[in-house]
Coordinates of C-alpha atoms and ligand atoms in Angstrom, one line a residue:
X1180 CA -10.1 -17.2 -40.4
X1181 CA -6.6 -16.8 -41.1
X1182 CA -5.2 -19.0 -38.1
X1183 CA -4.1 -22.0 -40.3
X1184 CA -0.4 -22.4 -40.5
X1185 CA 0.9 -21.4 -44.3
X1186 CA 1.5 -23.8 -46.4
X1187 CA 2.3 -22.2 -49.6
X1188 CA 4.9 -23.6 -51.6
X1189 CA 7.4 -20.9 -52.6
X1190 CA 9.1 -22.8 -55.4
X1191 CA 12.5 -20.9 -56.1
X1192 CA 13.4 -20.4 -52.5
X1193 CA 12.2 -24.4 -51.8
X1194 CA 14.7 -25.1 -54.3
X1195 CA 17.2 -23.3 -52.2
X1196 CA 16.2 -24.5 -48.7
X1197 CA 16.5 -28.2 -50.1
X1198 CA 20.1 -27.6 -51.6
X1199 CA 20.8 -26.0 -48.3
X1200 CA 19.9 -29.2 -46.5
X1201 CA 22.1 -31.0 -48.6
X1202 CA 24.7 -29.7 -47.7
X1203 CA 24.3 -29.5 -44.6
X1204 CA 22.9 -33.4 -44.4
X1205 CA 20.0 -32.4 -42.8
X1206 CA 16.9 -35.2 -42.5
X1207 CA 13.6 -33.8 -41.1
X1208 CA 11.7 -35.6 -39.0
X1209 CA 7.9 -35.8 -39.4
X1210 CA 5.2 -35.3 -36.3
X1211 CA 4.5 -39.2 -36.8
X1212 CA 8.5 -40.0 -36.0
X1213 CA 8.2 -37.6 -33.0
X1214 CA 5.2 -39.0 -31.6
X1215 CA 6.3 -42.8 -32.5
X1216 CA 9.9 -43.3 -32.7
X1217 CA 9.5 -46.2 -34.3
X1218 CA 8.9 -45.1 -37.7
X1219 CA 12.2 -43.5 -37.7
X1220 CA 14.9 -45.1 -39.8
X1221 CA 17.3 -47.4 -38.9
X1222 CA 19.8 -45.3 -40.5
X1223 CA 19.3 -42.5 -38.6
X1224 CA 19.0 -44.6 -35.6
X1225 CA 22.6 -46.0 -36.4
X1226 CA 23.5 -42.2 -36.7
X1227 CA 22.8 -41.5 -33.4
X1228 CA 24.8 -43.9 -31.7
X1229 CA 27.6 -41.5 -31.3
X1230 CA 26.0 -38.5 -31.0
X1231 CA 24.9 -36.6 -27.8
X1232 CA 22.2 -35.2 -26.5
X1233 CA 23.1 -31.9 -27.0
X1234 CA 25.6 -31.8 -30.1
X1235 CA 24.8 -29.6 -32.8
X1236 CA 24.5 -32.9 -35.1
X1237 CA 21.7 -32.7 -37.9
X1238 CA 20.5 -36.0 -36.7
X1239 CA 19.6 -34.7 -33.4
X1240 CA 16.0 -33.0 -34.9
X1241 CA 15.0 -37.0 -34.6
X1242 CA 15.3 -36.3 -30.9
X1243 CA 12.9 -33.4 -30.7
X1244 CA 10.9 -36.3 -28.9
X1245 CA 9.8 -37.2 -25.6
X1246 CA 10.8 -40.8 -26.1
X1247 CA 14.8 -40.1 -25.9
X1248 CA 16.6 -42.7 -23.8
X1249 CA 17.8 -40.7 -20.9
X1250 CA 21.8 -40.4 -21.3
X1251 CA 23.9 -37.8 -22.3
X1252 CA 25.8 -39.1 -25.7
X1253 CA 24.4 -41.8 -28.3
X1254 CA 20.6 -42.4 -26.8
X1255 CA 18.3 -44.5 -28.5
X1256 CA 14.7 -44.3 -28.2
X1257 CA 12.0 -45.8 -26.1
X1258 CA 8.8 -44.8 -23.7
X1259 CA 7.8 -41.2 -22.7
X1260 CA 10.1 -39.9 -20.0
X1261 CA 8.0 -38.9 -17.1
X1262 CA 8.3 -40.0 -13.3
X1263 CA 4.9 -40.4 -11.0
X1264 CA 5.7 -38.1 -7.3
X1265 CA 4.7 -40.2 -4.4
X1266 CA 2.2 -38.9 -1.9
X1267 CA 5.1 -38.6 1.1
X1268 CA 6.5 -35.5 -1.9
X1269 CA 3.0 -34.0 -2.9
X1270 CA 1.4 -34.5 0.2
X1271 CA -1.9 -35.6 -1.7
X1272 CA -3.8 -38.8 -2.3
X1273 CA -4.0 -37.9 -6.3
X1274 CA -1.6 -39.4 -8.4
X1275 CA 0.9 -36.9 -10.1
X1276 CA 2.3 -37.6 -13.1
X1277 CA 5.3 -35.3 -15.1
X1278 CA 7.0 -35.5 -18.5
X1279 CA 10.3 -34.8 -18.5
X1280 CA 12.0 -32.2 -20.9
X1281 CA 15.2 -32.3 -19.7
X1282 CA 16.5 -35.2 -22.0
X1283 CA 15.2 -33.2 -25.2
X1284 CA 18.6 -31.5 -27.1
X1285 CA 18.8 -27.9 -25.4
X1286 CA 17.8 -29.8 -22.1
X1287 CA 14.1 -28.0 -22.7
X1288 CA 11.1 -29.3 -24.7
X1289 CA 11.1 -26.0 -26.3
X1290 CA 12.9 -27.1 -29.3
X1291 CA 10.1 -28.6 -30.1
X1292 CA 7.8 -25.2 -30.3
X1293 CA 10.7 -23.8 -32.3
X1294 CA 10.9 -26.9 -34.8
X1295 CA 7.2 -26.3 -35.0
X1296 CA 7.3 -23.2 -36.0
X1297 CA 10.2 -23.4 -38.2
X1298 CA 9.5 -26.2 -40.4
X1299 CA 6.4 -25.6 -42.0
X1300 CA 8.0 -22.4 -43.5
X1301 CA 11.6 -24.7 -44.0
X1302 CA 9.5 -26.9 -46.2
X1303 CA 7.5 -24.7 -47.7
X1304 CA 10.1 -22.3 -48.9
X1305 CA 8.4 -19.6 -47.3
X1306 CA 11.7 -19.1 -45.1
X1307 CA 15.1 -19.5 -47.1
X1308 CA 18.1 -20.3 -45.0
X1309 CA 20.3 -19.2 -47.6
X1310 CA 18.9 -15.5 -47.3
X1311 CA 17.1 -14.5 -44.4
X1312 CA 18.1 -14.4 -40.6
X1313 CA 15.6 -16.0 -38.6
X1314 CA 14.8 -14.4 -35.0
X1315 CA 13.9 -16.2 -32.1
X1316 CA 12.2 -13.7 -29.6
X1317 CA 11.7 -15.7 -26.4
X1318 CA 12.3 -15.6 -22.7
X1319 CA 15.4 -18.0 -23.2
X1320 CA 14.4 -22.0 -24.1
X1321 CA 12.7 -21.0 -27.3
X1322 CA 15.3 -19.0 -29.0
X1323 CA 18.2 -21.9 -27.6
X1324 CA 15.9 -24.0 -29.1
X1325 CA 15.8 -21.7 -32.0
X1326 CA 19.0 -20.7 -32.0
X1327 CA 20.0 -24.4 -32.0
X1328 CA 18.0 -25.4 -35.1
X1329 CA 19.3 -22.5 -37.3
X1330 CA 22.7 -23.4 -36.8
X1331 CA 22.4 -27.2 -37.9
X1332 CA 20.7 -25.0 -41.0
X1333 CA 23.5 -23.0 -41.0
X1334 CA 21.5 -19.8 -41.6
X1335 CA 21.8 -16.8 -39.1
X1336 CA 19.7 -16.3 -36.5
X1337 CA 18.9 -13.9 -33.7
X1338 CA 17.9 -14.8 -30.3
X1339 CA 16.3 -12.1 -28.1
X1340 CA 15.7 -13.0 -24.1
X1341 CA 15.4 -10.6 -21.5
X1342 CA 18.5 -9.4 -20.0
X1343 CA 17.7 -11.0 -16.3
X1344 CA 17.8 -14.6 -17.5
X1345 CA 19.2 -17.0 -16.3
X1346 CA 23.2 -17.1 -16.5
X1347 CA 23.1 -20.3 -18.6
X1348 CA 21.1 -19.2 -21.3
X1349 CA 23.3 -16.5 -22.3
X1350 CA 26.5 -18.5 -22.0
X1351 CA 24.6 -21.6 -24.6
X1352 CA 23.2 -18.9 -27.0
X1353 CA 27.0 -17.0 -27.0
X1354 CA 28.1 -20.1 -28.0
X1355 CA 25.6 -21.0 -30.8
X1356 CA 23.6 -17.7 -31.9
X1357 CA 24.7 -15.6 -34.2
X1358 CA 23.5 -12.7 -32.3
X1359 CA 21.6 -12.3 -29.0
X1360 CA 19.7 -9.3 -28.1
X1361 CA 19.2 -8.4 -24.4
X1362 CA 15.7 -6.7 -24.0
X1363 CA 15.7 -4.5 -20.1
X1364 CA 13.8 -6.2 -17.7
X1365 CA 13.1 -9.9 -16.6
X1366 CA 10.8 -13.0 -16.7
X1367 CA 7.5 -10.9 -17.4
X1368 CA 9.1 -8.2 -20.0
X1369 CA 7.4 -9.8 -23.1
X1370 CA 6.4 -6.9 -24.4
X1371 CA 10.1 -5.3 -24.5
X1372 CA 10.4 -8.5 -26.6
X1373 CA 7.9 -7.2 -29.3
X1374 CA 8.9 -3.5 -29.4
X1375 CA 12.3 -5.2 -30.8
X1376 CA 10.6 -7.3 -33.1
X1377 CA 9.2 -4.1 -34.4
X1378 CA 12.2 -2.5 -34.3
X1379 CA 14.2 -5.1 -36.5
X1380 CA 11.4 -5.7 -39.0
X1381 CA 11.6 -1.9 -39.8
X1382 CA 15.5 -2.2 -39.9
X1383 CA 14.9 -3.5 -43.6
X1384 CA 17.3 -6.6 -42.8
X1385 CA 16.0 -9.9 -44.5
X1386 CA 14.2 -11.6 -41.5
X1387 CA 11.8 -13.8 -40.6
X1388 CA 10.3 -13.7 -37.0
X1389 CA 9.5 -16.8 -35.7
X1390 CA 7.1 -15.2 -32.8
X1391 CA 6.3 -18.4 -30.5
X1392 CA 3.2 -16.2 -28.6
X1393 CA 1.4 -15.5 -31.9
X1394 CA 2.6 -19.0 -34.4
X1395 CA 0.6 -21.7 -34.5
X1396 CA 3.4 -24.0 -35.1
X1397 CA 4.0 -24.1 -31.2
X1398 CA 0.5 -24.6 -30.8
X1399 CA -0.1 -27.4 -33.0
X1400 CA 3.6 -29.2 -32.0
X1401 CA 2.4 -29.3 -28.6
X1402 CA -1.2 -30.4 -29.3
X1403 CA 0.5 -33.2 -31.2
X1404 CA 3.7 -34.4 -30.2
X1405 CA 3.2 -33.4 -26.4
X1406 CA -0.6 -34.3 -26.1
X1407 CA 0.3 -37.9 -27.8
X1408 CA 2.6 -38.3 -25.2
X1409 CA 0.7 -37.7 -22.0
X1410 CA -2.1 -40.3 -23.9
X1411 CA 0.7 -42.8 -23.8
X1412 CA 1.8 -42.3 -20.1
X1413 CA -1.2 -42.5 -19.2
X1414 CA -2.1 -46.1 -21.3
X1415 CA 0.8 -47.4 -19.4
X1416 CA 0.1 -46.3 -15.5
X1417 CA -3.9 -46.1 -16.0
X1418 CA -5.6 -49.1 -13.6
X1419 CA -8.9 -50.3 -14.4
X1420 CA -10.7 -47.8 -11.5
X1421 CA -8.2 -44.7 -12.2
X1422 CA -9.4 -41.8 -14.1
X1423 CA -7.7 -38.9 -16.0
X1424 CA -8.7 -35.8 -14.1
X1425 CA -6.7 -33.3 -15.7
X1426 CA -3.4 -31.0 -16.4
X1427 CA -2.2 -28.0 -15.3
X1428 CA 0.7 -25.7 -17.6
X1429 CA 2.0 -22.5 -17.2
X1430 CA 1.5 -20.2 -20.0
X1431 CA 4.4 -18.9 -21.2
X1432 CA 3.7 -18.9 -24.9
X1433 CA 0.6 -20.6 -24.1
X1434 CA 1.7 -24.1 -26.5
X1435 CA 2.3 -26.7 -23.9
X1436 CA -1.0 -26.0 -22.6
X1437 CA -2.3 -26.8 -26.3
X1438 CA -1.6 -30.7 -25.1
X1439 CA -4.6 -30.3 -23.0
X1440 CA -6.9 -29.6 -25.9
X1441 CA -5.7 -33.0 -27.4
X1442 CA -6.2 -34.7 -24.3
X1443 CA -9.7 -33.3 -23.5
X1444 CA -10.5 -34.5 -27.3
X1445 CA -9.5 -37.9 -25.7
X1446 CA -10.8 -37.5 -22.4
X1447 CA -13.7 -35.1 -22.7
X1448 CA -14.3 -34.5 -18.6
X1449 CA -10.8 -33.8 -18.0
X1450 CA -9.7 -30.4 -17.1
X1451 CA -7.1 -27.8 -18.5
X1452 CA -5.4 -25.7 -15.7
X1453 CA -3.4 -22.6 -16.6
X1454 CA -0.4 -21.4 -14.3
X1455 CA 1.1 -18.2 -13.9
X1456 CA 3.0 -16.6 -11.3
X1457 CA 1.6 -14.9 -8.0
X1458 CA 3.9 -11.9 -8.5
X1459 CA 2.2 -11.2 -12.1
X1460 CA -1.4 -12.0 -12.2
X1461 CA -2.3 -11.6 -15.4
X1462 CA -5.0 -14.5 -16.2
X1463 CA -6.5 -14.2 -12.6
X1464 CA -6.4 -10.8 -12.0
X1465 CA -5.0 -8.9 -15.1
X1466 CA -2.5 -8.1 -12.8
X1467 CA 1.0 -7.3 -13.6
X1468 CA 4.5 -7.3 -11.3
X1469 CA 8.0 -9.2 -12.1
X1470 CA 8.6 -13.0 -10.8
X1471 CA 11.2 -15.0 -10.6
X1472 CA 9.6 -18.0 -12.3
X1473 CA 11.9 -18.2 -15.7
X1474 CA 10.2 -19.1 -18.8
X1475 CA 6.5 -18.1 -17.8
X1476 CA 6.5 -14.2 -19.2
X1477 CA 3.0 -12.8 -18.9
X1478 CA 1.7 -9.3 -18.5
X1479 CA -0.1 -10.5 -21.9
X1480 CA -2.4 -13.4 -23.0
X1481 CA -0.7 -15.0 -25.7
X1482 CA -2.5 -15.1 -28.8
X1483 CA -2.5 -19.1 -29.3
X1484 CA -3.7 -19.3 -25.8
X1485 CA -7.0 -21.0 -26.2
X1486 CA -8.8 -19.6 -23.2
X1487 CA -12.2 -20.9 -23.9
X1488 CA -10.8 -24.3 -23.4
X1489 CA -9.4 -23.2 -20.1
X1490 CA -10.8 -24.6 -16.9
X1491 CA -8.9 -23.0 -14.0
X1492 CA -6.4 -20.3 -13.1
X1493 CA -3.8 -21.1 -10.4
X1494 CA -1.3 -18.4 -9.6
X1495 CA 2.2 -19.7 -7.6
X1496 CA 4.2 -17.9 -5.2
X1497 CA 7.7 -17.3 -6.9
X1498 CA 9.3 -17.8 -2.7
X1499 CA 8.0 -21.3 -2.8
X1500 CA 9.2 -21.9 -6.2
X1501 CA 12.8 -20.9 -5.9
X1502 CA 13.2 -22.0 -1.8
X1503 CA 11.4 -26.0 -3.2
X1504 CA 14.3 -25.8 -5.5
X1505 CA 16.9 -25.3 -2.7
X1506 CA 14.3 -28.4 -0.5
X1507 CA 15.2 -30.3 -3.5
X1508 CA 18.7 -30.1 -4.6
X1509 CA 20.2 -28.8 -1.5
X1510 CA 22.4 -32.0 0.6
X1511 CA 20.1 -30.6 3.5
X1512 CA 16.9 -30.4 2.0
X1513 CA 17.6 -34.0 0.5
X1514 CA 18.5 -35.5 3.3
X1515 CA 15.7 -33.6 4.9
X1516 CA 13.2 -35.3 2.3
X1517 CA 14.2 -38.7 3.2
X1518 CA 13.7 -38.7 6.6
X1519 CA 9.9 -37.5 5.8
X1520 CA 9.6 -41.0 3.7
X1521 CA 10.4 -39.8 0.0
X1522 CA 12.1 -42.6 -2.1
X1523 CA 15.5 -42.1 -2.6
X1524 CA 15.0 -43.0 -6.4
X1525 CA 12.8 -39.7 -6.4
X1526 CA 15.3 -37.6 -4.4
X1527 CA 17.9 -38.4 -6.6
X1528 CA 15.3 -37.2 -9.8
X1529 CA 14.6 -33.9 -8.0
X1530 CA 17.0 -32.0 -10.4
X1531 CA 14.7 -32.6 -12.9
X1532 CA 12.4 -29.8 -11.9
X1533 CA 13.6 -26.3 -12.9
X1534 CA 11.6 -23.5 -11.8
X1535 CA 8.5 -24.0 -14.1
X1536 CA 8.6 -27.1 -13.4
X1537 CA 8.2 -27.2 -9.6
X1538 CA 5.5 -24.4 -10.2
X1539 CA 3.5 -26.3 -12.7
X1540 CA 3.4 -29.5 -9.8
X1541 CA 2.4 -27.0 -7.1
X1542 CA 0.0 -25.9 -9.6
X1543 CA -1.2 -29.6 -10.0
X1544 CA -1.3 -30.0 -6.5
X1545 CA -3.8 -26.9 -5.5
X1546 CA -5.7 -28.3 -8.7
X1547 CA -6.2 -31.4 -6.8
X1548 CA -6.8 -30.2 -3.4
X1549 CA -9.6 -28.3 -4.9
X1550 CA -11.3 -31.2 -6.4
X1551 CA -10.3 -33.1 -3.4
X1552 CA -8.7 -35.7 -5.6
X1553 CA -8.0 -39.3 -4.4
X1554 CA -5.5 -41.9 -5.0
X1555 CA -7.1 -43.3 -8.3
X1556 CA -7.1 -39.8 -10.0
X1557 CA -4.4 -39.0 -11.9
X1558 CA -3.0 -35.5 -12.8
X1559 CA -0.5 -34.4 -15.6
X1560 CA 1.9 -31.5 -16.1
X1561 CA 4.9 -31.0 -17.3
X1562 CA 9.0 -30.6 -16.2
X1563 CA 10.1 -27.7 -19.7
X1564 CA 13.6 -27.9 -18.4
X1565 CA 15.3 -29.1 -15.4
X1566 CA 17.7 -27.4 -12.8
X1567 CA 20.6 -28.1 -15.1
X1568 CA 19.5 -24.3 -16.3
X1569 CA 19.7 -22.4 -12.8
X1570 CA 23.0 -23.9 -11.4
X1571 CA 24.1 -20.1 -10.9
X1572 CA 20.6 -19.4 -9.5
X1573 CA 21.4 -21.9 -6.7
X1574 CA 24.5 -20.4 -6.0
X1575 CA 23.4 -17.0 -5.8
X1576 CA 20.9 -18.1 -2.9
X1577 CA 23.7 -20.1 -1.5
X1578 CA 25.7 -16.5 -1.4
X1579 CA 22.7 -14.5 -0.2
X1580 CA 21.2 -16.5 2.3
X1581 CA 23.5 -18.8 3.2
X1582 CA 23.8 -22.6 4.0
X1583 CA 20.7 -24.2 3.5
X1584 CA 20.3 -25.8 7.3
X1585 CA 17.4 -28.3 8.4
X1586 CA 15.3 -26.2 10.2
X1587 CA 15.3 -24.4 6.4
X1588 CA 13.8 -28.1 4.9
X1589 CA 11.8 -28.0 7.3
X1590 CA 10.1 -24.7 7.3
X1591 CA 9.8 -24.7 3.3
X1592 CA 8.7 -28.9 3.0
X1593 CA 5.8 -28.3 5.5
X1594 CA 4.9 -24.5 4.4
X1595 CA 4.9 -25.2 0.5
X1596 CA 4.6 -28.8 -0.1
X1597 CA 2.3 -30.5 3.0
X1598 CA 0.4 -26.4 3.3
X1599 CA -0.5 -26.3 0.2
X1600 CA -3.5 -24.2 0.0
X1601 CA -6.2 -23.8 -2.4
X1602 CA -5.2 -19.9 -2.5
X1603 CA -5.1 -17.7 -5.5
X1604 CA -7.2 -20.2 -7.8
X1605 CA -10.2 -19.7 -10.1
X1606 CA -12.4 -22.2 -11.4
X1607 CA -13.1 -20.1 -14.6
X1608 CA -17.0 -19.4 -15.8
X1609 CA -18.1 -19.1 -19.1
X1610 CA -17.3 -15.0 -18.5
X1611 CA -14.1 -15.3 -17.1
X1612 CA -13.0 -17.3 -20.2
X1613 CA -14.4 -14.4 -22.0
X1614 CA -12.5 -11.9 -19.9
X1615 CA -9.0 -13.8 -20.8
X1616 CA -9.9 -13.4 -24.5
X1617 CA -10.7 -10.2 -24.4
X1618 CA -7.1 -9.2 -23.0
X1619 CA -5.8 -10.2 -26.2
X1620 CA -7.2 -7.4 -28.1
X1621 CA -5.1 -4.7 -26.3
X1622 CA -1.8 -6.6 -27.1
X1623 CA -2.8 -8.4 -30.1
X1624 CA -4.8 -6.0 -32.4
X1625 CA -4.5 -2.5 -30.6
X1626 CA -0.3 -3.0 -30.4
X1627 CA 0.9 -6.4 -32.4
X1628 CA -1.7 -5.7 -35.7
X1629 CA -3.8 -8.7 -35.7
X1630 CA -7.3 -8.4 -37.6
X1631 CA -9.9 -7.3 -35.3
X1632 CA -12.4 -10.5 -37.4
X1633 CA -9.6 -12.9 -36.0
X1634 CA -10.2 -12.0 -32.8
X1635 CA -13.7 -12.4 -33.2
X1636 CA -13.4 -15.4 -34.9
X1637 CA -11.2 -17.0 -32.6
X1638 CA -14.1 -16.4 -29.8
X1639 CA -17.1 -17.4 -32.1
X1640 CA -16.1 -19.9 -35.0
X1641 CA -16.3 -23.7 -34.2
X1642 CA -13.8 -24.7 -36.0
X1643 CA -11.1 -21.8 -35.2
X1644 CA -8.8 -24.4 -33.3
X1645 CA -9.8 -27.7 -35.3
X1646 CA -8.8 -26.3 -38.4
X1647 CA -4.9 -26.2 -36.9
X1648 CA -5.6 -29.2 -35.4
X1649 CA -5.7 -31.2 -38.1
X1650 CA -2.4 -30.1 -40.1
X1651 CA -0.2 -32.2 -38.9
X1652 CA -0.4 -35.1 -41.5
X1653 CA -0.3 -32.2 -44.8
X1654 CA 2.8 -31.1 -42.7
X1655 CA 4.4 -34.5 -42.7
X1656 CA 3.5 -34.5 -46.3
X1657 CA 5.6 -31.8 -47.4
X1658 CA 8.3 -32.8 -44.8
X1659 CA 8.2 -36.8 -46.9
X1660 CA 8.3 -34.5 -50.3
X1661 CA 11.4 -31.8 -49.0
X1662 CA 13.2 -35.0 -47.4
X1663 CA 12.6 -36.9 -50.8
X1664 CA 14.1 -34.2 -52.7
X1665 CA 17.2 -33.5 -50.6
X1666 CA 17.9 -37.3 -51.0
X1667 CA 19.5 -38.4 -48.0
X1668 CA 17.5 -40.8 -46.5
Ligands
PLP2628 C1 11.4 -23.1 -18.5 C2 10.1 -22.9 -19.1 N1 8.9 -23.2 -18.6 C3 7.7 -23.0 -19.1 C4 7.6 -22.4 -20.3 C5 6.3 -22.1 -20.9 O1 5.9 -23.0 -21.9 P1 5.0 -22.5 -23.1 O2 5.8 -21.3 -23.8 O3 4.9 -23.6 -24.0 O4 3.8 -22.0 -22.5 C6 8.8 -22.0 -21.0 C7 8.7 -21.3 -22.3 O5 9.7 -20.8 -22.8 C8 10.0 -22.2 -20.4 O6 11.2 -21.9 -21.0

C-alpha cells in the first residue's frame, strides 16, 4: 500500500527549508493548533493583532482554521464559524447546518488542502523552497491557496486553473503567483490540468507538483481539521432528542468530503453525500458536459475520493445555482426573502454562499427530503468560499439578463428552494460504490500512472484509509522538531 503520506526525512534539503524559514520568520502551525486554537501561542496570538485576514503575513498559516474571528484585519480566535438556515430558507423541517470558509486567508478553506499537502514535504525536506518551484494545479482556490503559502516561503510557484474562471482568481494569483497557467476550457477541464502537469514535469525544471486530486495531504487535512470542526458544531447546537443524520460535499478534489469519514468514525449511522453538477454527471451517470458550478471539476473520480464510504449521489442544476445566487444577493431577491419570513440576520449572511456553496445546501436539502428528515435531524455541509469570489459573475448576469425584478425572486425562491425535488439522486449499493471506483482506473492508472495493486488495494485492504488517518500526530511531530529548529517560537 503505498497511500501513506511520505515522511522521509531528507536531511541536507531539511537543513535548507529550515534556514529558509528563518528568514523568512515563518512558524508552522500543527493540526492540534488548527483544530484547537487554543494551543497556539500567545505570541503568535499577539502577532496577529495587526494583521488581516488576507495579508501575506507568515503568521497567518495560524489562521488556516475554522475558528478565525470573523473580521477583516487583526482577528483573534474562537468557535467554528458556521450559521444554522431556518426552515422559511430551506423549506425543510431538517435542521441545516454550514461551516463557513469565507473567513479562512484566501477567503476559501482551500488553503487548508494546500497547507496539507505542502507541509509534510516542507518538514520533511522532501520539498526545498530554496530550489524547486512548487505547482499548484487546481480549478482556482487551491493554487490561491497554494500560491499564497509559497509566497510567505518565498519559493516560486505555479498556479494552473482553467482559463474560464472566475475573474477574481486570476486578478489574486497575478498579484501573488509567480506564474499562472491558463489550461482551455472551464469548471470540468481537469484533465487539461494534468496533460500540463505532464508537460512541465518533462520540461526538466526543478518542480514539485502538489496534485490536490491524487495527495493525501488534502485528504487527511480535511478528515482532521474539517471533520473536528463539524464534531464541535454539532456538540454546541445538538439537543438531547436531535440526531446527526449526515453531510453532503461536492467533490472537487474529493478532500472536504474526507470530513465525513471522521464524522461517520464518530457517528457511525450518519451518512456521506457526494455532489456534483447536473451538467457533468460523472459519479451518477459517468456522464460528462461543462457547468458553471466553480470549484467542483469532475469528468474524473479523484483518486482520494473514498467511494466505498460514499452513501449517496446528488447531482445540482448549475440554473438554480447561479439564479439562488442572484435570489440571495440581489436588493430584489433580498427584499423578496423577507417578505417570505427569512430573518434578516440570515439575509444579510447570504453572501456567504458562493456557488459550491449554495449547491452543496441544495444538495443537503434533496438529502433530506429523501429521508424525509424532521426538525430534530440535523445536516452538515459546507460554504468553500463565499460570493466575495464571483462579484464579476453577478454583474455579468446583471448585463445579460438584466435587473433582477420580483416576479424573478419569485419564480427562482419557489422553483429551487420550496420545489426542491428529490431528482437526479442515488442512494448508492454496494455495486454502485464499486462502479465509482472503478472509474478511477481509466484516469488514475491507464493515464496518471498509479500502480494497478493501489487500486486494488484501495478497494480491498482494511486499513487503506486508516493508515492516513492516523498521521496527523507524527506530522505534528516533525512540524514541533522543524519549528524547534528554526527557533522562533
Ligand atoms: C469553491 C469550491 N467549492 C468546492 C470545492 C471542492 O472541494 P474539494 O476539492 O475539497 O472537494 C472547491 C475546490 O477547489 C472549490 O474551490
Amino acid at each position: 500500500m503505498s497511500n501513506k503520506i511520505d515522511l522521509t526525512v531528507k536531511k541536507d534539503r531539511l537543513e535548507r527549508a529550515v534556514k529558509r524559514a528563518k528568514e523568512q520568520n515563518i512558524i508552522i502551525p500543527t493540526f492540534a493548533q488548527m483544530k484547537n486554537p487554543a494551543l497556539i501561542p500567545d505570541k503568535v496570538k499577539n502577532d496577529l493583532k495587526g494583521v488581516g485576514l488576507w495579508d501575506i503575513a507568515p503568521r497567518n498559516l495560524f489562521r488556516i482554521t475554522w475558528h478565525n474571528e470573523p473580521v477583516v484585519k487583526g482577528g483573534g480566535f474562537g468557535g467554528v464559524n458556521y450559521l444554522e438556515l431556518p426552515s422559511s430558507l430551506t423549506g425543510i423541517k431538517a435542521r441545516i447546518i454550514v461551516l463557513v470558509g469565507k473567513w479562512f486567508p484566501t477567503g476559501a478553506h482551500k488553503v487548508g488542502a494546500a497547507f496539507g499537502c505542502l507541509v509534510p514535504r516542507l518538514v520533511t525536506g522532501q520539498f526545498d523552497p530554496t530550489s524547486q518551484k512548487a505547482v499548484w494545479p487546481s480549478t482556482g482556490n487551491f493554487c490561491r491557496g497554494g500560491a499564497y503559502d509559497s509566497k510567505l516561503l518565498a519559493c516560486e510557484s505555479i498556479a494552473i486553473l482553467p482559463e474560464g474562471m472566475s475573474k477574481e482568481r486570476f486578478d489574486w494569483l497575478a498579484k501573488v503567483s509567480g506564474e499562472v497557467i491558463a489550461t482551455p476550457g472551464s469548471e470540468s477541464n481537469v484533465k487539461e490540468i494534468f496533460d500540463k502537469c505532464w508537460e512541465l514535469r518533462k520540461s526538466g525544471q526543478d518542480l514539485m507538483i502538489f496534485n490536490q486530486f491524487e495527495e493525501y495531504g488534502n485528504y487527511l487535512w480535511h478528515y482532521e481539521v474539517t471533520g473536528h470542526a463539524m464534531e464541535e458544531v454539532l456538540k454546541k447546537v445538538m439537543g438531547p432528542k436531535d440526531q446527526y443524520r449526515g453531510m453532503a460535499s461536492a467533490t472537487g478534489s474529493a478532500g472536504t468530503i474526507a470530513s465525513g469519514d471522521y464524522m461517520k468514525q464518530v457517528f457511525p449511522t450518519s451518512k456521506i453525500v457526494a455532489s456534483e453538477a447536473l451538467q457533468c454527471p460523472t459519479l451518477l451517470e459517468n456522464g460528462f458536459g461543462s457547468h458553471r458550478i466553480e470549484g467542483i471539476g469532475d469528468k474524473h473520480v479523484p483518486w482520494i475520493h473514498n467511494s466505498k464510504n460514499t452513501d449517496m449521489v446528488v447531482a445540482i442544476d448549475d440554473e438554480a445555482v447561479v439564479n439562488l445566487s442572484r435570489l440571495f444577493n440581489e436588493p430584489e431577491g433580498r427584499k423578496y426573502l423577507a417578505k417570505k419570513g427569512v430573518p434578516e440576520a440570515i439575509i444579510s449572511q447570504l453572501d456567504l454562499l458562493g456557488f459550491s456553496g449554495i449547491s452543496n445546501v441544495l444538495s443537503a436539502i434533496k438529502f433530506a427530503k429523501y429521508y424525509e428528515l424532521g426538525e430534530t435531524d440535523i445536516v452538515l455541509t459546507i460554504l468553500t468560499d463565499s460570493m466575495e469570489l464571483y462579484g464579476s459573475r453577478l454583474v455579468e448576469m446583471h448585463q445579460e439578463f438584466g435587473e433582477y425584478s420580483t416576479s424573478d425572486a419569485a419564480e427562482h425562491f419557489a422553483r429551487y428552494l420550496m420545489g426542491q425535488s428529490i431528482d437526479n439522486l442515488t442512494e448508492l449499493t454496494y455495486a454502485d460504490r464499486r462502479k465509482i471506483h472503478n472509474l478511477k482506473y481509466f484516469t488514475w492508472v491507464e493515464q496518471q500512472g498509479k500502480e494497478y495493486q493501489e487500486i486494488m488495494d484501495m478497494w480491498y485492504e482494511q486499513d487503506y484509509w486508516t493508515a492516513v488517518q492516523k498521521q496527523a500526530n507524527e506530522i505534528d511531530e516533525l512540524i514541533n522538531e522543524f519549528n524547534d529548529r528554526v527557533g522562533l517560537l
